[in-house]
Amino acid sequence: MKSMGNFEDLEKEVIEKGLCTHCGACISACPDYNIKWGLDDRPRRDKAKGMCENCTECYDCCHRVQGHFINNKINKLIFNRDQNEDESFGIYKEVVAARAKDKEIIKISQDGGVVSAIGLYLLDKQLVDGIITTGKDQYWKPVSDVVTNREELLNSAGTKYYIAPVLKMLKDGIIDMELDRLAVIGLPCQIRSARYLQQRETDLSYAITYYIGLFCTQNYEYKNLSEAIEKKGLKMNDVNKMDVKNGAFHTYVNGTQLKIPLKETKTWVPDFCKYCDDYTAEYADISIGSQGSDEGWSTVIIRSEGGRNLFTELIKANYIEIKKIDDYKIIDTNSNKKHQNVLKIAI
Ligand SMILES: Cc1cc2nc3c(=O)[nH]c(=O)nc-3n(C[C@H](O)[C@H](O)[C@H](O)COP(=O)(O)OP(=O)(O)OC[C@H]3O[C@@H](n4cnc5c(N)ncnc54)[C@H](O)[C@@H]3O)c2cc1C
Ligand code: SF4
Ligand code: SF4
Ligand code: SF4
């Protein structure tokens, strides 16, 4: 079903209201290459290029135009059924703990290296031609990319806080790089946006063959986090790792660790996260996070049939090892919290 909006409506209804999740889908959707990622971190239309007559593509492709609640059309598309009320973290087949077997991946990855191991398997077995990932610049600002080999993939390992417009890379991958089959690795909002493109049967969405999601409670504005870290006398280009655990934001620099209590990071959370009800990438084929697992292991939620087949192949091919998770109530609790928070907000 076509709606009646163009880029100006997208600006009014989504971008200027702080609802835009920076997914970049509208950039890929524009047939005339009118939209660019602005230096101010938002989609901008190049007015010199045309006035969008009779076109509604960007508006139609934006997952935020349609609101933010559980999308049963997407559930039907992936799982062939609606989500039940007691499925607080989405529809799934199994939850396990896992970690990569590759020693290099273990060394450089954020947690158990399962995301990188999945990516490596997809490339090694030629199940995809490329993978849309989020790497970083030298100051740890996230940068979206399309990777096609081991070296590039491993360069994107590790968690970068803040967000890059990953789905703008769909067009780069398919049109500029001429790749036919792509996997997308992304945050819950990015996976949701990619699935929305699939549900709307947009041209570029046919190339996405695997949707690999990360858990995400909330994100942090790059400007705020980098200023806070530098105020403490550290340089962003010396950072080795960042993570969030035990109620604090940690930054690791050459053997030292800076700990900022989460209550001091409240103002860093972007507006768009306040409207997000998805903790575990509920529309991914496989979702991966750290919560619920021991240090150095990942928590893996296997959701779709395709996700289960892929994960089984990964175990057989010795790319990962798995163990049982006894208690994953924390995932339930955090998912419920996100659903409840959003239900309280009227946009
Ligand atoms: C902003 C953010 C918030 C998170 N919050 C939680 C949380 O609350 N609870 C929890 O359990 N887990 C959370 N995670 C997930 C966790 O940090 C790990 O990404 C996950 O456990 C996978 O670890 P891994 O060792 O398998 O990944 P790796 O093998 O190290 O691979 C990491 C992958 O993540 C992708 N990536 C890195 N940064 C970004 C980014 N900014 N946006 C999109 N993709 C990115 C890269 O493309 C890379 O492929 C969060 C991740 C991010 C990026
Ligand atoms: S498609 Fe994505 S980047 Fe574009 S306006 Fe919507 S949420 Fe923002
Ligand atoms: S040409 Fe279409 S897709 Fe591109 S900016 Fe204008 S309305 Fe959006
Ligand atoms: S909290 Fe939601 S909107 Fe914010 S980055 Fe995470 S998944 Fe995206």
CSV table of C-alpha atoms and ligand atoms in Angstrom, one decimal:
chain,number,residue,atom,x,y,z
A,1,MET,CA,0.0,0.0,0.0
A,2,LYS,CA,1.4,3.4,-1.0
A,3,SER,CA,1.2,6.3,1.4
A,4,MET,CA,1.2,10.0,0.5
A,5,GLY,CA,4.4,11.4,1.8
A,6,ASN,CA,7.6,12.7,0.3
A,7,PHE,CA,10.9,13.8,1.9
A,8,GLU,CA,9.3,17.0,3.4
A,9,ASP,CA,6.8,14.8,5.2
A,10,LEU,CA,9.5,12.5,6.4
A,11,GLU,CA,11.3,15.5,7.8
A,12,LYS,CA,8.2,16.8,9.6
A,13,GLU,CA,6.9,13.5,10.9
A,14,VAL,CA,10.1,11.6,11.7
A,15,ILE,CA,13.3,13.5,11.6
A,16,GLU,CA,12.4,16.8,13.2
A,17,LYS,CA,10.4,14.9,16.0
A,18,GLY,CA,13.6,13.0,17.0
A,19,LEU,CA,12.2,9.7,15.9
A,20,CYS,CA,14.7,9.0,13.1
A,21,THR,CA,16.8,6.0,14.2
A,22,HIS,CA,19.6,6.9,11.7
A,23,CYS,CA,19.1,3.6,9.8
A,24,GLY,CA,19.9,5.1,6.4
A,25,ALA,CA,17.1,3.2,4.6
A,26,CYS,CA,15.7,6.3,3.0
A,27,ILE,CA,19.1,7.0,1.4
A,28,SER,CA,19.1,3.7,-0.3
A,29,ALA,CA,15.4,4.0,-1.2
A,30,CYS,CA,15.8,7.3,-3.2
A,31,PRO,CA,15.8,6.5,-6.9
A,32,ASP,CA,17.4,9.9,-7.7
A,33,TYR,CA,20.2,9.8,-5.1
A,34,ASN,CA,18.7,13.0,-3.6
A,35,ILE,CA,19.3,12.0,0.1
A,36,LYS,CA,22.7,12.1,1.7
A,37,TRP,CA,23.8,11.5,5.3
A,38,GLY,CA,24.3,15.0,6.6
A,39,LEU,CA,27.3,16.2,8.6
A,40,ASP,CA,24.8,16.9,11.3
A,41,ASP,CA,24.0,13.2,11.5
A,42,ARG,CA,20.6,13.1,9.9
A,43,PRO,CA,19.3,12.5,6.4
A,44,ARG,CA,19.5,15.6,4.2
A,45,ARG,CA,18.0,16.1,0.8
A,46,ASP,CA,20.1,17.8,-1.8
A,47,LYS,CA,17.6,20.4,-3.1
A,48,ALA,CA,19.7,21.2,-6.1
A,49,LYS,CA,19.0,17.7,-7.4
A,50,GLY,CA,15.2,17.9,-7.8
A,51,MET,CA,12.0,18.4,-6.0
A,52,CYS,CA,10.7,14.9,-5.6
A,53,GLU,CA,7.7,15.2,-7.8
A,54,ASN,CA,5.2,12.3,-7.5
A,55,CYS,CA,7.7,10.3,-5.5
A,56,THR,CA,7.0,8.8,-2.1
A,57,GLU,CA,9.8,6.2,-1.9
A,58,CYS,CA,11.7,7.5,1.1
A,59,TYR,CA,8.6,8.0,3.1
A,60,ASP,CA,7.3,4.6,2.2
A,61,CYS,CA,10.5,2.9,3.3
A,62,CYS,CA,10.9,4.6,6.7
A,63,HIS,CA,10.0,2.2,9.5
A,64,ARG,CA,9.4,5.1,11.9
A,65,VAL,CA,6.5,6.5,9.9
A,66,GLN,CA,4.5,3.4,10.9
A,67,GLY,CA,5.2,3.8,14.6
A,68,HIS,CA,7.3,1.6,16.9
A,69,PHE,CA,5.2,-1.2,18.4
A,70,ILE,CA,5.3,-4.9,17.8
A,71,ASN,CA,4.8,-5.4,14.1
A,72,ASN,CA,2.8,-8.5,13.5
A,73,LYS,CA,3.1,-8.2,9.7
A,74,ILE,CA,6.8,-8.7,10.1
A,75,ASN,CA,6.3,-11.5,12.5
A,76,LYS,CA,4.0,-13.2,10.0
A,77,LEU,CA,6.6,-12.7,7.2
A,78,ILE,CA,9.4,-14.3,9.2
A,79,PHE,CA,7.7,-16.7,11.6
A,80,ASN,CA,4.4,-17.2,9.9
A,81,ARG,CA,2.5,-16.3,13.0
A,82,ASP,CA,1.8,-13.4,15.5
A,83,GLN,CA,3.8,-12.9,18.6
A,84,ASN,CA,2.1,-14.2,21.7
A,85,GLU,CA,1.8,-11.9,24.8
A,86,ASP,CA,4.1,-14.1,26.9
A,87,GLU,CA,6.9,-13.9,24.2
A,88,SER,CA,8.4,-10.8,25.8
A,89,PHE,CA,11.7,-11.0,23.8
A,90,GLY,CA,10.1,-12.0,20.5
A,91,ILE,CA,9.5,-15.3,18.8
A,92,TYR,CA,12.4,-17.8,19.2
A,93,LYS,CA,13.4,-21.4,18.9
A,94,GLU,CA,16.2,-21.7,21.4
A,95,VAL,CA,18.6,-19.6,23.6
A,96,VAL,CA,22.2,-20.8,24.2
A,97,ALA,CA,25.6,-19.5,25.2
A,98,ALA,CA,28.2,-19.7,22.5
A,99,ARG,CA,31.7,-18.5,21.6
A,100,ALA,CA,33.9,-18.5,18.6
A,101,LYS,CA,36.6,-21.2,18.1
A,102,ASP,CA,38.9,-18.9,16.1
A,103,LYS,CA,41.6,-17.5,18.4
A,104,GLU,CA,42.0,-14.3,16.5
A,105,ILE,CA,38.3,-13.6,16.7
A,106,ILE,CA,38.3,-14.3,20.5
A,107,LYS,CA,41.1,-11.8,20.9
A,108,ILE,CA,39.5,-8.9,19.1
A,109,SER,CA,35.8,-9.4,19.6
A,110,GLN,CA,33.5,-7.8,22.1
A,111,ASP,CA,32.2,-10.9,23.9
A,112,GLY,CA,32.2,-14.4,22.6
A,113,GLY,CA,32.9,-13.4,19.0
A,114,VAL,CA,29.8,-15.2,17.8
A,115,VAL,CA,28.8,-12.3,15.4
A,116,SER,CA,32.2,-12.4,13.8
A,117,ALA,CA,32.2,-16.2,13.6
A,118,ILE,CA,28.8,-16.1,11.8
A,119,GLY,CA,30.1,-13.5,9.4
A,120,LEU,CA,33.2,-15.5,8.7
A,121,TYR,CA,31.2,-18.6,8.0
A,122,LEU,CA,28.9,-16.8,5.6
A,123,LEU,CA,31.9,-15.5,3.7
A,124,ASP,CA,34.0,-18.7,3.8
A,125,LYS,CA,31.1,-20.8,2.6
A,126,GLN,CA,30.1,-18.2,0.0
A,127,LEU,CA,26.6,-18.0,1.4
A,128,VAL,CA,26.7,-14.2,0.9
A,129,ASP,CA,28.8,-11.9,-1.3
A,130,GLY,CA,29.1,-9.2,1.4
A,131,ILE,CA,28.1,-8.2,4.9
A,132,ILE,CA,26.9,-4.8,6.0
A,133,THR,CA,28.7,-4.1,9.3
A,134,THR,CA,29.7,-1.2,11.5
A,135,GLY,CA,33.4,-0.4,11.8
A,136,LYS,CA,34.9,2.8,13.3
A,137,ASP,CA,37.1,5.7,12.4
A,138,GLN,CA,40.3,6.3,14.4
A,139,TYR,CA,38.3,8.2,17.1
A,140,TRP,CA,35.8,5.3,17.6
A,141,LYS,CA,33.0,7.0,15.7
A,142,PRO,CA,30.9,4.2,14.2
A,143,VAL,CA,31.2,3.9,10.4
A,144,SER,CA,29.0,1.7,8.2
A,145,ASP,CA,30.6,-0.6,5.6
A,146,VAL,CA,30.2,-3.5,3.3
A,147,VAL,CA,32.9,-6.2,4.0
A,148,THR,CA,33.7,-9.0,1.6
A,149,ASN,CA,36.7,-10.8,3.2
A,150,ARG,CA,38.1,-11.9,6.6
A,151,GLU,CA,40.4,-9.0,7.1
A,152,GLU,CA,37.6,-6.4,6.5
A,153,LEU,CA,35.2,-8.4,8.7
A,154,LEU,CA,37.5,-8.6,11.6
A,155,ASN,CA,38.2,-4.9,11.4
A,156,SER,CA,34.6,-4.4,12.3
A,157,ALA,CA,34.6,-6.6,15.4
A,158,GLY,CA,33.9,-5.0,18.8
A,159,THR,CA,31.2,-2.7,20.1
A,160,LYS,CA,31.2,0.9,19.1
A,161,TYR,CA,28.6,3.0,20.9
A,162,TYR,CA,26.4,5.4,18.9
A,163,ILE,CA,25.0,4.5,15.5
A,164,ALA,CA,25.9,4.6,11.8
A,165,PRO,CA,23.4,4.5,8.9
A,166,VAL,CA,24.0,0.9,8.0
A,167,LEU,CA,21.2,0.6,5.5
A,168,LYS,CA,22.6,3.3,3.3
A,169,MET,CA,25.2,0.6,2.4
A,170,LEU,CA,22.5,-1.5,0.7
A,171,LYS,CA,22.7,0.7,-2.3
A,172,ASP,CA,26.5,0.8,-2.2
A,173,GLY,CA,26.6,-3.0,-1.9
A,174,ILE,CA,24.1,-3.8,-4.6
A,175,ILE,CA,24.6,-1.1,-7.1
A,176,ASP,CA,28.2,0.2,-6.8
A,177,MET,CA,29.8,-3.2,-5.7
A,178,GLU,CA,27.4,-5.3,-7.7
A,179,LEU,CA,26.8,-7.8,-4.9
A,180,ASP,CA,23.7,-10.0,-5.1
A,181,ARG,CA,23.5,-11.5,-1.6
A,182,LEU,CA,24.1,-9.5,1.6
A,183,ALA,CA,23.9,-10.2,5.3
A,184,VAL,CA,23.0,-7.3,7.6
A,185,ILE,CA,24.5,-7.1,11.1
A,186,GLY,CA,22.7,-4.5,13.1
A,187,LEU,CA,21.1,-3.1,16.2
A,188,PRO,CA,17.4,-4.0,16.9
A,189,CYS,CA,16.2,-0.7,15.2
A,190,GLN,CA,18.4,-1.4,12.2
A,191,ILE,CA,17.1,-5.0,11.8
A,192,ARG,CA,13.6,-3.8,12.2
A,193,SER,CA,14.1,-1.2,9.4
A,194,ALA,CA,15.7,-3.9,7.2
A,195,ARG,CA,12.7,-6.2,7.8
A,196,TYR,CA,10.3,-3.3,7.1
A,197,LEU,CA,12.0,-2.9,3.6
A,198,GLN,CA,11.5,-6.7,3.1
A,199,GLN,CA,7.8,-6.5,4.2
A,200,ARG,CA,7.2,-3.7,1.8
A,201,GLU,CA,8.9,-5.7,-1.0
A,202,THR,CA,11.2,-2.9,-1.9
A,203,ASP,CA,13.7,-3.7,-4.7
A,204,LEU,CA,16.9,-3.5,-2.7
A,205,SER,CA,15.6,-5.7,0.1
A,206,TYR,CA,15.7,-8.8,-2.0
A,207,ALA,CA,19.4,-8.9,-1.7
A,208,ILE,CA,19.3,-9.3,2.1
A,209,THR,CA,19.7,-13.0,2.9
A,210,TYR,CA,20.6,-13.0,6.6
A,211,TYR,CA,19.5,-10.6,9.4
A,212,ILE,CA,21.9,-10.8,12.4
A,213,GLY,CA,20.8,-8.7,15.3
A,214,LEU,CA,22.6,-7.4,18.5
A,215,PHE,CA,21.0,-6.8,21.8
A,216,CYS,CA,20.6,-3.1,22.8
A,217,THR,CA,19.2,-1.5,26.0
A,218,GLN,CA,20.1,2.0,24.9
A,219,ASN,CA,22.7,3.8,22.9
A,220,TYR,CA,24.9,6.9,23.6
A,221,GLU,CA,25.5,10.0,21.6
A,222,TYR,CA,29.1,10.0,20.2
A,223,LYS,CA,29.6,13.7,21.0
A,224,ASN,CA,28.7,13.2,24.7
A,225,LEU,CA,30.7,10.1,25.3
A,226,SER,CA,33.8,11.3,23.5
A,227,GLU,CA,33.7,14.6,25.4
A,228,ALA,CA,33.3,12.9,28.7
A,229,ILE,CA,36.2,10.5,28.0
A,230,GLU,CA,38.5,13.3,26.8
A,231,LYS,CA,37.6,15.4,29.8
A,232,LYS,CA,39.0,12.7,32.0
A,233,GLY,CA,42.3,13.1,30.2
A,234,LEU,CA,42.1,10.1,27.8
A,235,LYS,CA,42.3,10.4,24.0
A,236,MET,CA,39.7,8.7,21.8
A,237,ASN,CA,42.3,7.5,19.4
A,238,ASP,CA,44.0,5.6,22.2
A,239,VAL,CA,40.9,3.7,23.3
A,240,ASN,CA,41.1,-0.1,23.1
A,241,LYS,CA,37.6,-1.1,24.1
A,242,MET,CA,34.3,0.2,25.5
A,243,ASP,CA,31.6,-1.7,27.2
A,244,VAL,CA,28.6,-1.3,29.6
A,245,LYS,CA,28.4,-3.6,32.6
A,246,ASN,CA,27.6,-3.6,36.3
A,247,GLY,CA,25.9,-0.2,36.1
A,248,ALA,CA,28.7,1.7,34.4
A,249,PHE,CA,30.1,2.7,31.1
A,250,HIS,CA,33.7,1.5,30.9
A,251,THR,CA,36.5,2.7,28.6
A,252,TYR,CA,39.7,0.8,28.4
A,253,VAL,CA,43.0,2.5,27.4
A,254,ASN,CA,46.3,0.7,27.4
A,255,GLY,CA,45.7,-1.2,30.6
A,256,THR,CA,43.8,1.5,32.4
A,257,GLN,CA,40.0,1.6,32.9
A,258,LEU,CA,37.7,4.6,33.1
A,259,LYS,CA,34.4,3.9,34.8
A,260,ILE,CA,31.5,6.3,34.4
A,261,PRO,CA,28.3,5.4,36.4
A,262,LEU,CA,25.3,5.0,34.1
A,263,LYS,CA,23.4,7.6,36.0
A,264,GLU,CA,25.9,10.1,34.7
A,265,THR,CA,25.2,9.0,31.1
A,266,LYS,CA,21.5,9.7,31.1
A,267,THR,CA,21.8,12.8,29.0
A,268,TRP,CA,23.9,10.9,26.4
A,269,VAL,CA,21.0,8.7,25.3
A,270,PRO,CA,19.7,9.9,21.9
A,271,ASP,CA,16.0,10.8,21.7
A,272,PHE,CA,15.2,8.0,19.3
A,273,CYS,CA,16.2,5.4,21.9
A,274,LYS,CA,13.4,6.6,24.2
A,275,TYR,CA,10.8,5.3,21.7
A,276,CYS,CA,12.5,1.9,21.2
A,277,ASP,CA,10.7,-1.2,22.5
A,278,ASP,CA,13.1,-3.8,21.2
A,279,TYR,CA,15.9,-5.1,23.4
A,280,THR,CA,16.9,-8.3,21.5
A,281,ALA,CA,16.5,-7.6,17.8
A,282,GLU,CA,13.2,-9.5,17.7
A,283,TYR,CA,13.0,-9.6,13.9
A,284,ALA,CA,16.5,-11.1,13.4
A,285,ASP,CA,17.3,-14.6,12.2
A,286,ILE,CA,19.7,-14.8,15.1
A,287,SER,CA,20.2,-12.3,17.9
A,288,ILE,CA,23.4,-12.0,20.0
A,289,GLY,CA,24.2,-10.1,23.2
A,290,SER,CA,26.3,-10.6,26.3
A,291,GLN,CA,23.7,-10.4,29.0
A,292,GLY,CA,22.8,-13.8,30.5
A,293,SER,CA,26.2,-15.4,29.7
A,294,ASP,CA,29.6,-15.7,31.4
A,295,GLU,CA,32.4,-13.3,30.6
A,296,GLY,CA,33.8,-14.2,27.2
A,297,TRP,CA,30.7,-16.0,26.0
A,298,SER,CA,27.7,-14.6,24.0
A,299,THR,CA,24.0,-15.2,24.6
A,300,VAL,CA,22.4,-16.3,21.3
A,301,ILE,CA,18.7,-16.3,20.5
A,302,ILE,CA,18.0,-18.5,17.5
A,303,ARG,CA,14.7,-17.3,16.0
A,304,SER,CA,13.9,-18.2,12.3
A,305,GLU,CA,14.2,-21.5,10.5
A,306,GLY,CA,17.0,-20.0,8.4
A,307,GLY,CA,18.8,-18.9,11.6
A,308,ARG,CA,18.5,-22.4,13.1
A,309,ASN,CA,20.0,-24.0,10.0
A,310,LEU,CA,22.9,-21.5,9.8
A,311,PHE,CA,23.7,-22.0,13.5
A,312,THR,CA,23.6,-25.8,13.3
A,313,GLU,CA,26.0,-25.6,10.3
A,314,LEU,CA,28.3,-23.3,12.3
A,315,ILE,CA,28.5,-25.8,15.2
A,316,LYS,CA,29.1,-28.7,12.8
A,317,ALA,CA,31.9,-26.8,11.0
A,318,ASN,CA,33.6,-26.1,14.3
A,319,TYR,CA,33.3,-22.3,14.0
A,320,ILE,CA,31.7,-22.0,17.4
A,321,GLU,CA,31.1,-24.0,20.6
A,322,ILE,CA,28.0,-23.9,22.7
A,323,LYS,CA,26.8,-24.5,26.3
A,324,LYS,CA,23.5,-24.3,28.0
A,325,ILE,CA,22.2,-21.1,29.6
A,326,ASP,CA,20.3,-22.0,32.8
A,327,ASP,CA,18.6,-18.7,33.5
A,328,TYR,CA,17.9,-16.0,31.0
A,329,LYS,CA,15.2,-14.2,33.0
A,330,ILE,CA,17.3,-11.0,32.8
A,331,ILE,CA,16.5,-10.9,29.1
A,332,ASP,CA,12.8,-11.2,29.8
A,333,THR,CA,13.1,-8.4,32.4
A,334,ASN,CA,15.0,-6.0,30.2
A,335,SER,CA,12.7,-6.6,27.2
A,336,ASN,CA,9.6,-6.1,29.3
A,337,LYS,CA,11.1,-2.8,30.7
A,338,LYS,CA,11.6,-1.5,27.1
A,339,HIS,CA,8.1,-2.5,26.0
A,340,GLN,CA,6.6,-0.9,29.1
A,341,ASN,CA,8.6,2.4,28.8
A,342,VAL,CA,7.4,2.9,25.2
A,343,LEU,CA,3.8,2.1,26.0
A,344,LYS,CA,3.9,5.0,28.5
A,345,ILE,CA,5.0,7.5,25.8
A,346,ALA,CA,2.5,9.1,23.5
A,347,ILE,CA,4.1,10.5,20.4
B,1,LIG,C1,25.1,0.3,20.9
B,1,LIG,C2,25.2,-1.1,21.4
B,1,LIG,C3,24.5,-1.4,22.6
B,1,LIG,C4,24.5,-2.7,23.1
B,1,LIG,N1,23.8,-3.0,24.3
B,1,LIG,C5,23.8,-4.3,24.7
B,1,LIG,C6,23.1,-4.6,25.9
B,1,LIG,O1,22.4,-3.7,26.5
B,1,LIG,N2,23.1,-5.9,26.4
B,1,LIG,C7,23.7,-6.9,25.7
B,1,LIG,O2,23.7,-8.0,26.1
B,1,LIG,N3,24.4,-6.6,24.6
B,1,LIG,C8,24.5,-5.4,24.1
B,1,LIG,N4,25.1,-5.1,22.9
B,1,LIG,C9,25.8,-6.2,22.2
B,1,LIG,C10,27.2,-6.5,22.6
B,1,LIG,O3,27.9,-5.3,22.9
B,1,LIG,C11,27.9,-7.3,21.5
B,1,LIG,O4,27.8,-6.6,20.3
B,1,LIG,C12,27.3,-8.6,21.3
B,1,LIG,O5,27.4,-9.4,22.5
B,1,LIG,C13,28.1,-9.4,20.2
B,1,LIG,O6,29.4,-9.7,20.7
B,1,LIG,P1,30.4,-10.5,19.8
B,1,LIG,O7,31.7,-10.7,20.5
B,1,LIG,O8,29.7,-11.7,19.2
B,1,LIG,O9,30.6,-9.5,18.6
B,1,LIG,P2,31.9,-9.2,17.6
B,1,LIG,O10,32.3,-10.5,17.1
B,1,LIG,O11,32.9,-8.4,18.3
B,1,LIG,O12,31.2,-8.4,16.5
B,1,LIG,C14,30.6,-7.1,16.7
B,1,LIG,C15,29.7,-6.7,15.6
B,1,LIG,O13,28.9,-5.7,16.0
B,1,LIG,C16,28.7,-4.7,15.0
B,1,LIG,N5,28.7,-3.4,15.6
B,1,LIG,C17,29.6,-2.8,16.4
B,1,LIG,N6,29.2,-1.6,16.8
B,1,LIG,C18,28.0,-1.4,16.2
B,1,LIG,C19,27.0,-0.3,16.2
B,1,LIG,N7,27.3,0.8,16.9
B,1,LIG,N8,25.9,-0.5,15.5
B,1,LIG,C20,25.7,-1.6,14.8
B,1,LIG,N9,26.5,-2.7,14.8
B,1,LIG,C21,27.6,-2.6,15.5
B,1,LIG,C22,29.9,-4.9,14.1
B,1,LIG,O14,29.5,-4.8,12.8
B,1,LIG,C23,30.4,-6.3,14.4
B,1,LIG,O15,30.1,-7.1,13.3
B,1,LIG,C24,25.2,-3.8,22.4
B,1,LIG,C25,25.9,-3.5,21.2
B,1,LIG,C26,25.8,-2.1,20.7
B,1,LIG,C27,26.6,-1.8,19.4
B,2,SF4,S1,14.4,5.7,6.9
B,2,SF4,FE1,15.8,5.6,8.7
B,2,SF4,S2,17.3,7.3,8.4
B,2,SF4,FE2,15.6,7.7,7.0
B,2,SF4,S3,14.2,9.0,8.2
B,2,SF4,FE3,13.5,6.9,8.5
B,2,SF4,S4,14.5,6.3,10.4
B,2,SF4,FE4,15.6,8.1,9.6
B,3,SF4,S1,13.0,11.7,-4.9
B,3,SF4,FE1,11.6,10.5,-3.8
B,3,SF4,S2,12.8,9.2,-2.5
B,3,SF4,FE2,14.1,10.9,-3.2
B,3,SF4,S3,14.0,12.4,-1.6
B,3,SF4,FE3,12.4,12.9,-3.1
B,3,SF4,S4,10.6,11.9,-2.3
B,3,SF4,FE4,12.3,11.0,-1.3
B,4,SF4,S1,17.9,1.6,22.0
B,4,SF4,FE1,16.7,1.0,20.2
B,4,SF4,S2,16.7,2.8,18.9
B,4,SF4,FE2,18.4,3.1,20.4
B,4,SF4,S3,20.2,2.3,19.3
B,4,SF4,FE3,19.3,0.6,20.5
B,4,SF4,S4,18.0,-0.5,19.1
B,4,SF4,FE4,18.4,1.5,18.2
